[in-house]
Short mmCIF file of N, CA and C and ligand atoms in Angstrom, two decimals:
data_model
loop_
_atom_site.label_atom_id
_atom_site.label_comp_id
_atom_site.label_asym_id
_atom_site.label_seq_id
_atom_site.Cartn_x
_atom_site.Cartn_y
_atom_site.Cartn_z
N MET O 38 81.67 81.41 105.20
CA MET O 38 83.00 82.14 105.91
C MET O 38 82.53 82.14 107.48
N ALA O 39 81.22 82.45 107.76
CA ALA O 39 81.41 82.43 109.32
C ALA O 39 81.57 81.30 109.78
N SER O 40 81.17 80.29 109.27
CA SER O 40 81.71 78.60 109.78
C SER O 40 83.16 78.57 110.13
N SER O 41 84.49 78.75 109.06
CA SER O 41 85.35 78.81 109.12
C SER O 41 86.16 79.82 110.31
N LEU O 42 85.42 80.74 110.40
CA LEU O 42 85.74 81.28 111.39
C LEU O 42 85.28 81.01 112.70
N ALA O 43 84.26 80.55 112.93
CA ALA O 43 84.04 79.89 114.04
C ALA O 43 85.06 78.74 114.50
N LEU O 44 85.27 78.09 113.29
CA LEU O 44 85.83 76.74 113.74
C LEU O 44 87.64 76.98 113.99
N LEU O 45 87.58 78.33 113.59
CA LEU O 45 89.28 78.44 113.47
C LEU O 45 89.54 79.48 114.98
N PHE O 46 88.09 79.72 115.70
CA PHE O 46 88.16 80.21 116.89
C PHE O 46 88.22 79.22 118.04
N LEU O 47 87.28 78.36 117.86
CA LEU O 47 87.55 77.13 118.50
C LEU O 47 88.70 76.16 118.77
N GLY O 48 89.33 76.58 117.47
CA GLY O 48 90.90 75.80 117.61
C GLY O 48 91.87 76.58 118.84
N LEU O 49 91.53 78.15 118.26
CA LEU O 49 92.58 78.85 118.95
C LEU O 49 92.16 78.38 120.90
N LEU O 50 90.72 78.49 120.82
CA LEU O 50 90.43 77.94 122.43
C LEU O 50 91.20 76.91 122.52
N GLY O 51 90.88 75.76 121.76
CA GLY O 51 91.39 74.67 122.19
C GLY O 51 92.78 74.28 122.48
N SER O 52 93.46 75.25 121.77
CA SER O 52 95.20 75.45 122.18
C SER O 52 95.15 76.28 123.43
N THR O 53 94.75 77.00 123.86
CA THR O 53 95.01 77.89 124.85
C THR O 53 94.30 77.28 126.27
N CYS O 54 93.67 76.70 126.19
CA CYS O 54 92.69 75.62 127.45
C CYS O 54 93.70 74.36 127.56
N ALA O 55 94.38 73.99 126.96
CA ALA O 55 95.35 72.35 126.78
C ALA O 55 95.92 72.91 127.86
N LEU O 56 96.17 72.17 129.07
CA LEU O 56 97.37 72.23 130.38
C LEU O 56 98.29 71.81 129.56
N PRO O 57 99.70 72.18 130.18
CA PRO O 57 100.64 71.48 129.72
C PRO O 57 101.20 70.36 130.19
N PRO O 58 101.71 69.62 130.06
CA PRO O 58 102.14 67.94 130.80
C PRO O 58 102.86 68.23 131.75
N PRO O 59 102.95 67.63 132.81
CA PRO O 59 103.81 67.98 133.93
C PRO O 59 105.10 68.05 133.69
N ARG O 60 105.92 68.69 134.16
CA ARG O 60 107.42 68.78 133.72
C ARG O 60 107.95 67.75 134.27
N ILE O 61 108.04 67.41 135.33
CA ILE O 61 108.43 66.11 136.03
C ILE O 61 107.88 65.01 136.89
N SER O 62 107.62 64.14 136.91
CA SER O 62 106.85 63.02 137.43
C SER O 62 107.74 62.13 137.70
N PHE O 63 107.58 61.97 139.00
CA PHE O 63 108.29 60.11 139.45
C PHE O 63 107.47 59.40 140.60
N LEU O 64 108.17 58.44 140.68
CA LEU O 64 107.31 57.97 141.91
C LEU O 64 107.92 57.86 143.17
N LEU O 65 107.29 58.20 144.16
CA LEU O 65 108.12 58.45 145.63
C LEU O 65 109.15 57.14 145.85
N ASN O 66 110.14 57.66 146.57
CA ASN O 66 111.30 56.53 146.61
C ASN O 66 111.73 55.70 145.16
N SER O 67 111.70 55.89 144.39
CA SER O 67 112.09 55.61 143.23
C SER O 67 113.58 55.82 143.22
N PRO O 68 114.66 54.72 142.60
CA PRO O 68 115.92 54.71 142.70
C PRO O 68 116.49 56.02 141.44
N GLU O 69 115.67 56.10 140.40
CA GLU O 69 116.37 56.92 139.58
C GLU O 69 116.51 58.31 140.23
N ARG O 70 115.52 58.80 141.41
CA ARG O 70 115.54 59.98 141.35
C ARG O 70 115.03 60.14 142.79
N PRO O 71 116.31 60.03 143.64
CA PRO O 71 116.10 59.81 145.12
C PRO O 71 115.86 60.98 145.95
N LEU O 72 114.91 61.24 146.81
CA LEU O 72 114.46 62.66 147.29
C LEU O 72 115.37 62.64 148.71
N VAL O 73 115.71 64.00 148.85
CA VAL O 73 116.80 64.50 150.10
C VAL O 73 115.60 64.64 151.12
N HIS O 74 115.96 64.47 152.27
CA HIS O 74 114.94 64.60 152.92
C HIS O 74 115.86 65.82 153.93
N PHE O 75 114.86 66.26 155.20
CA PHE O 75 115.94 67.31 156.01
C PHE O 75 114.52 67.58 156.94
N SER O 76 114.78 67.21 158.52
CA SER O 76 114.14 67.48 159.58
C SER O 76 114.80 68.04 160.74
N LEU O 77 114.54 68.48 161.46
CA LEU O 77 114.76 68.70 162.82
C LEU O 77 113.68 68.46 163.99
N THR O 78 114.35 67.47 164.87
CA THR O 78 113.13 67.00 165.92
C THR O 78 112.19 68.17 166.76
N ASP O 79 113.15 69.69 166.84
CA ASP O 79 112.47 70.74 167.22
C ASP O 79 111.67 71.41 166.32
N VAL O 80 111.19 71.18 165.20
CA VAL O 80 110.76 72.31 164.24
C VAL O 80 109.50 71.33 163.67
N SER O 81 108.74 72.48 163.50
CA SER O 81 107.30 71.44 162.63
C SER O 81 106.76 72.55 162.09
N ASN O 82 105.61 72.27 161.38
CA ASN O 82 104.56 73.22 160.90
C ASN O 82 105.58 73.79 159.88
N THR O 83 106.20 73.41 159.00
CA THR O 83 107.34 74.61 157.94
C THR O 83 106.35 74.42 156.62
N THR O 84 105.76 75.68 156.46
CA THR O 84 104.96 75.98 155.66
C THR O 84 105.31 76.93 154.61
N THR O 85 106.07 77.75 155.05
CA THR O 85 106.30 79.23 154.21
C THR O 85 108.06 78.93 153.84
N LEU O 86 107.82 78.92 152.47
CA LEU O 86 109.40 78.81 152.18
C LEU O 86 109.75 79.92 150.75
N LEU O 87 111.02 80.30 150.98
CA LEU O 87 111.59 81.03 149.86
C LEU O 87 112.83 80.63 149.62
N LEU O 88 112.96 80.59 148.21
CA LEU O 88 114.38 80.15 147.84
C LEU O 88 115.55 81.44 147.35
N SER O 89 116.50 81.36 147.63
CA SER O 89 117.48 82.76 147.25
C SER O 89 117.44 82.64 145.57
N ASN O 90 117.79 84.03 145.28
CA ASN O 90 117.90 84.15 143.93
C ASN O 90 118.66 82.97 143.07
N ASP O 91 119.98 82.90 143.57
CA ASP O 91 120.96 81.93 143.06
C ASP O 91 120.48 80.35 143.42
N SER O 92 119.24 80.02 144.12
CA SER O 92 118.92 78.86 144.64
C SER O 92 119.80 78.02 145.17
N SER O 93 120.69 78.87 146.12
CA SER O 93 121.55 77.98 146.91
C SER O 93 121.05 77.97 148.37
N THR O 94 120.06 79.04 148.60
CA THR O 94 119.55 78.73 150.29
C THR O 94 118.17 78.87 149.96
N LEU O 95 117.56 77.93 150.92
CA LEU O 95 115.95 78.21 151.47
C LEU O 95 115.69 78.67 152.79
N TYR O 96 115.15 79.60 152.47
CA TYR O 96 114.59 80.12 154.23
C TYR O 96 113.16 79.50 154.35
N VAL O 97 113.02 78.92 155.66
CA VAL O 97 111.68 78.06 155.71
C VAL O 97 111.26 79.08 157.23
N GLY O 98 110.12 79.27 157.02
CA GLY O 98 108.78 79.56 157.91
C GLY O 98 108.53 78.63 158.57
N ALA O 99 108.56 78.49 160.15
CA ALA O 99 107.95 76.86 160.57
C ALA O 99 107.39 77.89 162.35
N ARG O 100 106.68 77.05 163.06
CA ARG O 100 106.34 77.12 164.56
C ARG O 100 107.62 77.56 165.39
N ASN O 101 107.45 78.91 165.46
CA ASN O 101 108.34 79.52 166.39
C ASN O 101 109.54 79.17 166.20
N ALA O 102 110.05 79.51 164.71
CA ALA O 102 111.23 79.10 164.11
C ALA O 102 111.30 79.89 162.38
N ILE O 103 112.55 80.13 162.04
CA ILE O 103 113.37 80.57 160.68
C ILE O 103 114.26 79.68 160.38
N LEU O 104 114.73 78.83 159.83
CA LEU O 104 115.52 78.11 159.18
C LEU O 104 116.18 78.91 157.95
N LEU O 105 117.47 78.82 157.90
CA LEU O 105 118.29 79.06 156.63
C LEU O 105 119.22 77.80 156.18
N LEU O 106 118.79 76.90 155.07
CA LEU O 106 119.48 75.94 154.67
C LEU O 106 119.92 75.94 153.61
N ASN O 107 120.95 75.09 153.63
CA ASN O 107 121.59 75.24 152.10
C ASN O 107 121.45 74.02 151.50
N VAL O 108 121.02 74.71 150.24
CA VAL O 108 120.41 73.71 149.26
C VAL O 108 121.06 73.71 147.73
N SER O 109 122.20 74.12 148.04
CA SER O 109 123.16 73.84 146.73
C SER O 109 123.54 72.53 146.46
N ARG O 110 123.59 71.95 147.52
CA ARG O 110 123.81 70.18 146.63
C ARG O 110 122.59 69.59 146.24
N SER O 111 122.74 68.66 145.51
CA SER O 111 121.61 67.98 145.21
C SER O 111 121.21 66.78 146.19
N ASP O 112 122.58 66.19 146.87
CA ASP O 112 122.21 64.96 147.53
C ASP O 112 122.52 65.34 149.11
N VAL O 113 122.32 66.65 149.20
CA VAL O 113 122.20 66.86 150.65
C VAL O 113 121.67 68.07 151.38
N ILE O 114 120.73 68.56 152.18
CA ILE O 114 120.64 69.59 152.89
C ILE O 114 121.17 70.17 154.22
N SER O 115 121.63 70.60 153.88
CA SER O 115 122.51 71.24 155.72
C SER O 115 122.06 72.55 156.32
N LEU O 116 121.42 72.45 157.23
CA LEU O 116 121.34 73.77 158.26
C LEU O 116 122.13 74.77 158.30
N ARG O 117 121.84 75.46 157.77
CA ARG O 117 123.10 77.13 158.17
C ARG O 117 122.85 77.90 159.31
N SER O 118 121.69 77.99 159.54
CA SER O 118 121.29 78.78 160.79
C SER O 118 119.92 78.93 161.07
N LYS O 119 119.49 79.05 162.38
CA LYS O 119 118.24 78.92 162.72
C LYS O 119 117.71 80.15 163.78
N VAL O 120 116.76 80.76 163.67
CA VAL O 120 116.60 82.08 164.77
C VAL O 120 115.20 81.10 165.58
N THR O 121 114.96 81.25 166.80
CA THR O 121 113.65 80.89 167.44
C THR O 121 113.17 82.45 167.77
N TRP O 122 111.91 82.14 167.16
CA TRP O 122 111.11 83.36 166.93
C TRP O 122 109.44 83.30 167.88
N SER O 123 109.45 83.08 169.06
CA SER O 123 108.22 82.46 170.03
C SER O 123 107.48 83.66 170.52
N PRO O 124 106.35 83.40 170.80
CA PRO O 124 105.66 84.69 171.33
C PRO O 124 106.08 84.94 172.98
N SER O 125 106.08 86.25 173.13
CA SER O 125 106.42 86.62 174.54
C SER O 125 105.57 86.05 175.51
N GLN O 126 105.92 86.39 176.84
CA GLN O 126 105.02 85.41 178.17
C GLN O 126 103.80 85.81 177.68
N THR O 127 103.90 87.42 177.76
CA THR O 127 102.63 88.27 178.14
C THR O 127 101.52 87.91 176.51
N ASP O 128 102.15 87.62 175.58
CA ASP O 128 101.48 87.32 174.15
C ASP O 128 101.01 86.02 174.56
N THR O 129 101.41 84.94 174.75
CA THR O 129 101.17 83.64 174.90
C THR O 129 99.91 83.78 176.06
N ARG O 130 100.39 84.55 177.48
CA ARG O 130 98.84 84.55 178.44
C ARG O 130 97.49 85.12 177.86
N ASP O 131 97.86 86.18 177.19
CA ASP O 131 96.64 86.75 176.76
C ASP O 131 96.03 85.59 175.93
N CYS O 132 96.78 85.29 174.95
CA CYS O 132 96.12 84.39 173.82
C CYS O 132 95.41 82.97 175.17
N VAL O 133 95.90 82.36 176.09
CA VAL O 133 95.63 81.29 176.59
C VAL O 133 94.27 81.89 177.27
N ASN O 134 94.34 83.07 177.94
CA ASN O 134 93.09 83.58 178.68
C ASN O 134 91.93 83.97 177.83
N LYS O 135 92.05 84.10 176.29
CA LYS O 135 91.04 84.47 175.43
C LYS O 135 90.35 82.87 174.89
N GLY O 136 91.19 81.71 175.68
CA GLY O 136 90.18 80.32 175.27
C GLY O 136 90.94 79.67 174.35
N GLN O 137 92.23 80.12 173.86
CA GLN O 137 93.00 79.56 172.75
C GLN O 137 93.94 78.23 173.44
N ASP O 138 94.26 77.50 172.29
CA ASP O 138 95.14 76.22 172.55
C ASP O 138 96.65 76.53 173.14
N PRO O 139 97.13 76.67 173.90
CA PRO O 139 98.48 77.13 174.10
C PRO O 139 99.59 76.26 173.51
N GLU O 140 99.18 75.23 173.20
CA GLU O 140 100.56 74.16 172.58
C GLU O 140 100.14 74.56 171.06
N GLY O 141 98.68 74.89 170.43
CA GLY O 141 98.44 75.06 168.97
C GLY O 141 98.49 76.67 168.54
N ASP O 142 97.33 76.70 168.91
CA ASP O 142 96.95 78.22 168.16
C ASP O 142 97.98 79.41 168.95
N CYS O 143 98.35 79.45 170.43
CA CYS O 143 99.43 80.48 170.76
C CYS O 143 100.47 80.25 170.90
N GLN O 144 101.01 79.54 169.80
CA GLN O 144 102.54 80.13 169.29
C GLN O 144 102.75 80.86 168.20
N ASN O 145 103.64 80.79 167.76
CA ASN O 145 104.17 81.65 166.61
C ASN O 145 104.56 81.07 165.44
N PHE O 146 103.08 80.90 164.17
CA PHE O 146 103.77 80.51 163.17
C PHE O 146 103.87 81.58 161.60
N VAL O 147 105.05 81.40 161.69
CA VAL O 147 105.26 82.40 160.68
C VAL O 147 104.79 82.10 158.97
N HIS O 148 104.18 82.73 158.57
CA HIS O 148 103.22 82.85 157.41
C HIS O 148 103.96 83.20 156.19
N VAL O 149 104.59 84.51 156.68
CA VAL O 149 105.09 85.41 155.54
C VAL O 149 106.67 85.22 155.65
N VAL O 150 107.57 85.27 154.52
CA VAL O 150 109.10 85.04 154.23
C VAL O 150 109.52 85.51 152.87
N GLN O 151 109.70 86.74 153.03
CA GLN O 151 109.82 87.79 151.61
C GLN O 151 111.10 88.48 151.26
N ARG O 152 111.42 88.41 150.40
CA ARG O 152 112.97 89.35 150.37
C ARG O 152 112.55 90.78 149.95
N VAL O 153 113.11 91.91 151.06
CA VAL O 153 112.74 93.51 150.67
C VAL O 153 113.99 94.13 150.19
N ASN O 154 114.87 93.42 150.32
CA ASN O 154 116.05 93.88 149.46
C ASN O 154 117.19 93.23 149.24
N SER O 155 118.41 93.65 148.64
CA SER O 155 119.59 92.87 148.65
C SER O 155 119.76 92.31 149.86
N THR O 156 119.92 92.75 151.13
CA THR O 156 120.12 92.49 152.40
C THR O 156 119.07 92.05 153.26
N HIS O 157 118.00 92.44 153.36
CA HIS O 157 117.09 91.72 154.31
C HIS O 157 115.56 91.27 153.94
N LEU O 158 115.34 90.42 154.91
CA LEU O 158 113.94 89.70 154.65
C LEU O 158 112.93 90.42 155.45
N TYR O 159 111.58 90.43 155.08
CA TYR O 159 110.52 90.77 156.13
C TYR O 159 109.92 89.25 156.18
N VAL O 160 109.76 89.20 157.75
CA VAL O 160 109.00 87.62 158.11
C VAL O 160 107.81 88.28 158.97
N CYS O 161 106.45 87.90 158.94
CA CYS O 161 105.46 87.33 159.46
C CYS O 161 105.15 86.90 159.96
N GLY O 162 104.40 86.77 161.63
CA GLY O 162 103.51 85.30 162.01
C GLY O 162 102.69 85.44 162.96
N SER O 163 101.87 84.81 163.21
CA SER O 163 100.56 84.68 163.83
C SER O 163 100.90 84.99 165.91
N ASN O 164 102.18 84.78 166.08
CA ASN O 164 102.31 85.27 167.59
C ASN O 164 101.42 85.35 168.19
N ALA O 165 100.73 83.78 168.12
CA ALA O 165 99.59 83.78 169.56
C ALA O 165 98.19 84.68 169.19
N TYR O 166 98.12 84.73 167.86
CA TYR O 166 96.81 85.60 167.74
C TYR O 166 97.25 87.17 167.70
N ASN O 167 98.60 87.41 167.91
CA ASN O 167 98.84 88.83 168.10
C ASN O 167 100.10 89.31 167.00
N PRO O 168 99.37 89.25 165.59
CA PRO O 168 100.62 89.08 164.57
C PRO O 168 101.93 89.90 164.97
N GLN O 169 102.95 89.40 165.00
CA GLN O 169 103.85 90.28 164.86
C GLN O 169 104.58 90.45 163.39
N GLN O 170 105.72 91.09 163.08
CA GLN O 170 106.99 91.48 162.01
C GLN O 170 108.11 91.47 162.34
N ALA O 171 109.05 91.31 161.49
CA ALA O 171 110.24 92.05 161.48
C ALA O 171 111.06 91.86 160.11
N PHE O 172 111.96 92.57 160.30
CA PHE O 172 113.13 92.61 159.24
C PHE O 172 114.65 92.00 159.93
N ILE O 173 114.54 90.73 158.90
CA ILE O 173 116.05 90.32 159.28
C ILE O 173 117.33 90.10 158.33
N ASP O 174 118.20 90.22 159.06
CA ASP O 174 119.25 90.37 157.58
C ASP O 174 119.24 88.65 157.49
N MET O 175 120.17 88.55 155.92
CA MET O 175 120.16 87.07 155.55
C MET O 175 120.60 86.10 156.13
N GLU O 176 121.56 86.61 157.21
CA GLU O 176 122.06 85.43 158.22
C GLU O 176 120.73 85.51 159.45
N LEU O 177 119.63 85.85 159.31
CA LEU O 177 118.93 85.71 160.01
C LEU O 177 119.39 86.55 161.85
N SER O 178 119.77 87.60 161.53
CA SER O 178 119.84 88.22 162.87
C SER O 178 118.66 89.32 162.53
N VAL O 179 117.94 89.39 163.76
CA VAL O 179 116.53 90.43 163.65
C VAL O 179 116.96 91.32 163.88
N VAL O 180 116.83 92.24 163.06
CA VAL O 180 117.03 93.68 163.02
C VAL O 180 116.06 94.81 163.61
N GLN O 181 114.82 94.21 163.64
CA GLN O 181 113.94 95.28 163.97
C GLN O 181 112.00 94.62 164.07
N GLN O 182 111.79 94.62 165.02
CA GLN O 182 110.40 93.69 165.33
C GLN O 182 109.32 95.00 165.86
N ASP O 183 108.31 94.75 165.21
CA ASP O 183 107.17 95.17 165.66
C ASP O 183 105.59 94.45 165.44
N LYS O 184 104.61 94.94 166.07
CA LYS O 184 103.29 94.36 165.66
C LYS O 184 102.91 94.71 164.29
N ALA O 185 102.13 93.50 163.71
CA ALA O 185 101.90 93.68 161.97
C ALA O 185 100.37 93.27 161.77
N ARG O 186 99.41 94.03 162.71
CA ARG O 186 97.99 93.74 162.62
C ARG O 186 97.59 93.87 160.75
N GLY O 187 96.87 92.84 160.40
CA GLY O 187 96.36 93.03 159.49
C GLY O 187 97.45 92.77 158.16
N ARG O 188 98.43 92.39 158.52
CA ARG O 188 99.78 91.86 157.26
C ARG O 188 99.92 90.69 157.61
N CYS O 189 99.71 89.65 158.63
CA CYS O 189 99.48 88.25 157.82
C CYS O 189 98.49 87.73 159.04
N PRO O 190 97.72 86.63 158.87
CA PRO O 190 96.80 86.21 159.64
C PRO O 190 97.50 85.89 161.17
N PHE O 191 95.64 86.07 161.77
CA PHE O 191 95.87 85.85 163.41
C PHE O 191 96.15 84.43 163.69
N SER O 192 95.47 83.67 162.43
CA SER O 192 95.05 82.54 162.97
C SER O 192 95.96 81.40 162.46
N PRO O 193 97.05 80.41 163.10
CA PRO O 193 97.44 79.44 162.29
C PRO O 193 97.34 78.80 161.39
N PHE O 194 95.75 78.70 161.12
CA PHE O 194 95.20 77.56 159.96
C PHE O 194 95.28 78.47 158.81
N GLU O 195 94.98 79.57 158.91
CA GLU O 195 94.68 80.89 157.57
C GLU O 195 95.67 80.90 156.78
N ARG O 196 95.24 80.52 155.43
CA ARG O 196 96.39 80.37 154.59
C ARG O 196 96.47 81.80 153.93
N SER O 197 97.64 82.48 153.43
CA SER O 197 97.81 83.55 153.23
C SER O 197 99.08 83.83 151.66
N ALA O 198 99.02 85.02 151.13
CA ALA O 198 99.58 85.01 149.96
C ALA O 198 100.31 86.25 150.41
N ALA O 199 101.57 86.73 150.02
CA ALA O 199 102.00 88.17 150.31
C ALA O 199 103.16 88.47 149.11
N VAL O 200 103.18 89.93 148.65
CA VAL O 200 103.53 90.47 148.08
C VAL O 200 104.26 91.69 148.37
N ILE O 201 105.90 91.76 148.29
CA ILE O 201 106.17 92.94 148.62
C ILE O 201 106.32 94.20 147.19
N ILE O 202 105.82 95.27 146.94
CA ILE O 202 106.13 96.70 146.27
C ILE O 202 106.70 97.46 146.66
N GLY O 203 107.80 98.02 145.62
CA GLY O 203 108.45 99.20 145.85
C GLY O 203 109.59 99.18 146.77
C1 NAG V 1653 116.92 96.62 153.60
O1 NAG V 1653 115.80 96.93 154.36
C2 NAG V 1653 116.12 97.30 155.56
C3 NAG V 1653 114.89 97.15 156.44
O2 NAG V 1653 114.09 98.35 155.92
C4 NAG V 1653 116.96 98.33 155.70
O3 NAG V 1653 117.08 98.35 157.53
C5 NAG V 1653 118.42 98.29 154.75
O4 NAG V 1653 118.97 99.69 155.15
C6 NAG V 1653 118.11 98.11 153.19
N1 NAG V 1653 118.98 97.95 153.04
C7 NAG V 1653 119.67 98.41 151.58
C8 NAG V 1653 120.85 97.84 150.78
O5 NAG V 1653 118.62 99.06 150.81
C1 NAG V 1654 101.15 71.67 162.99
O1 NAG V 1654 101.78 70.27 162.78
C2 NAG V 1654 100.76 69.38 163.68
C3 NAG V 1654 101.77 67.99 163.68
O2 NAG V 1654 101.63 67.75 162.29
C4 NAG V 1654 99.47 69.25 163.15
O3 NAG V 1654 98.70 68.73 163.75
C5 NAG V 1654 98.85 70.78 163.80
O4 NAG V 1654 97.50 71.16 162.74
C6 NAG V 1654 99.57 72.00 162.52
N1 NAG V 1654 99.46 73.55 162.74
C7 NAG V 1654 98.90 74.06 161.90
C8 NAG V 1654 98.62 75.65 162.23
O5 NAG V 1654 99.44 73.78 160.63
#
């Protein structure tokens, strides 16, 4: 009895520990599954992504910028809107005075892009080691902006996760 229980237990463990097979796998540049690329020469460090509920729009947090891309078509990605969000001259000067690299650290790396409600997004960026947050509407007009210590990382290289509750 004891040994059959142990076997049953092992069997259950085995099935819950097994990883499901990857849902999609394909070779890069494979003709059966062409990848759509999108880039802008003046936009880099695109590390934060948020897909709209209807999967037609992708919000991208980048270095000194937030992009709104139309991803509703499978064969082309197009830019709908872009907002530049750079540190102020004062923030840049303070950052450089602390010995940070002006082109690297002393820029605004957008770490967080989250939906707040049906009409607004919350964004937070490292802003030259002086984090800033903003509420923006879905078409990227900045509504309100202020300091955000403790809400997203100071350092451009620190990774973070965010969740909005309530
Ligand atoms: C969504 O949140 C923004 C920012 O807090 C606020 O200004 C706006 O009124 C809210 N909209 C709705 C529909 O609740
Ligand atoms: C930003 O991108 C540049 C070029 O790819 C890279 O050298 C740099 O490390 C990136 N910075 C961050 C904070 O990821």
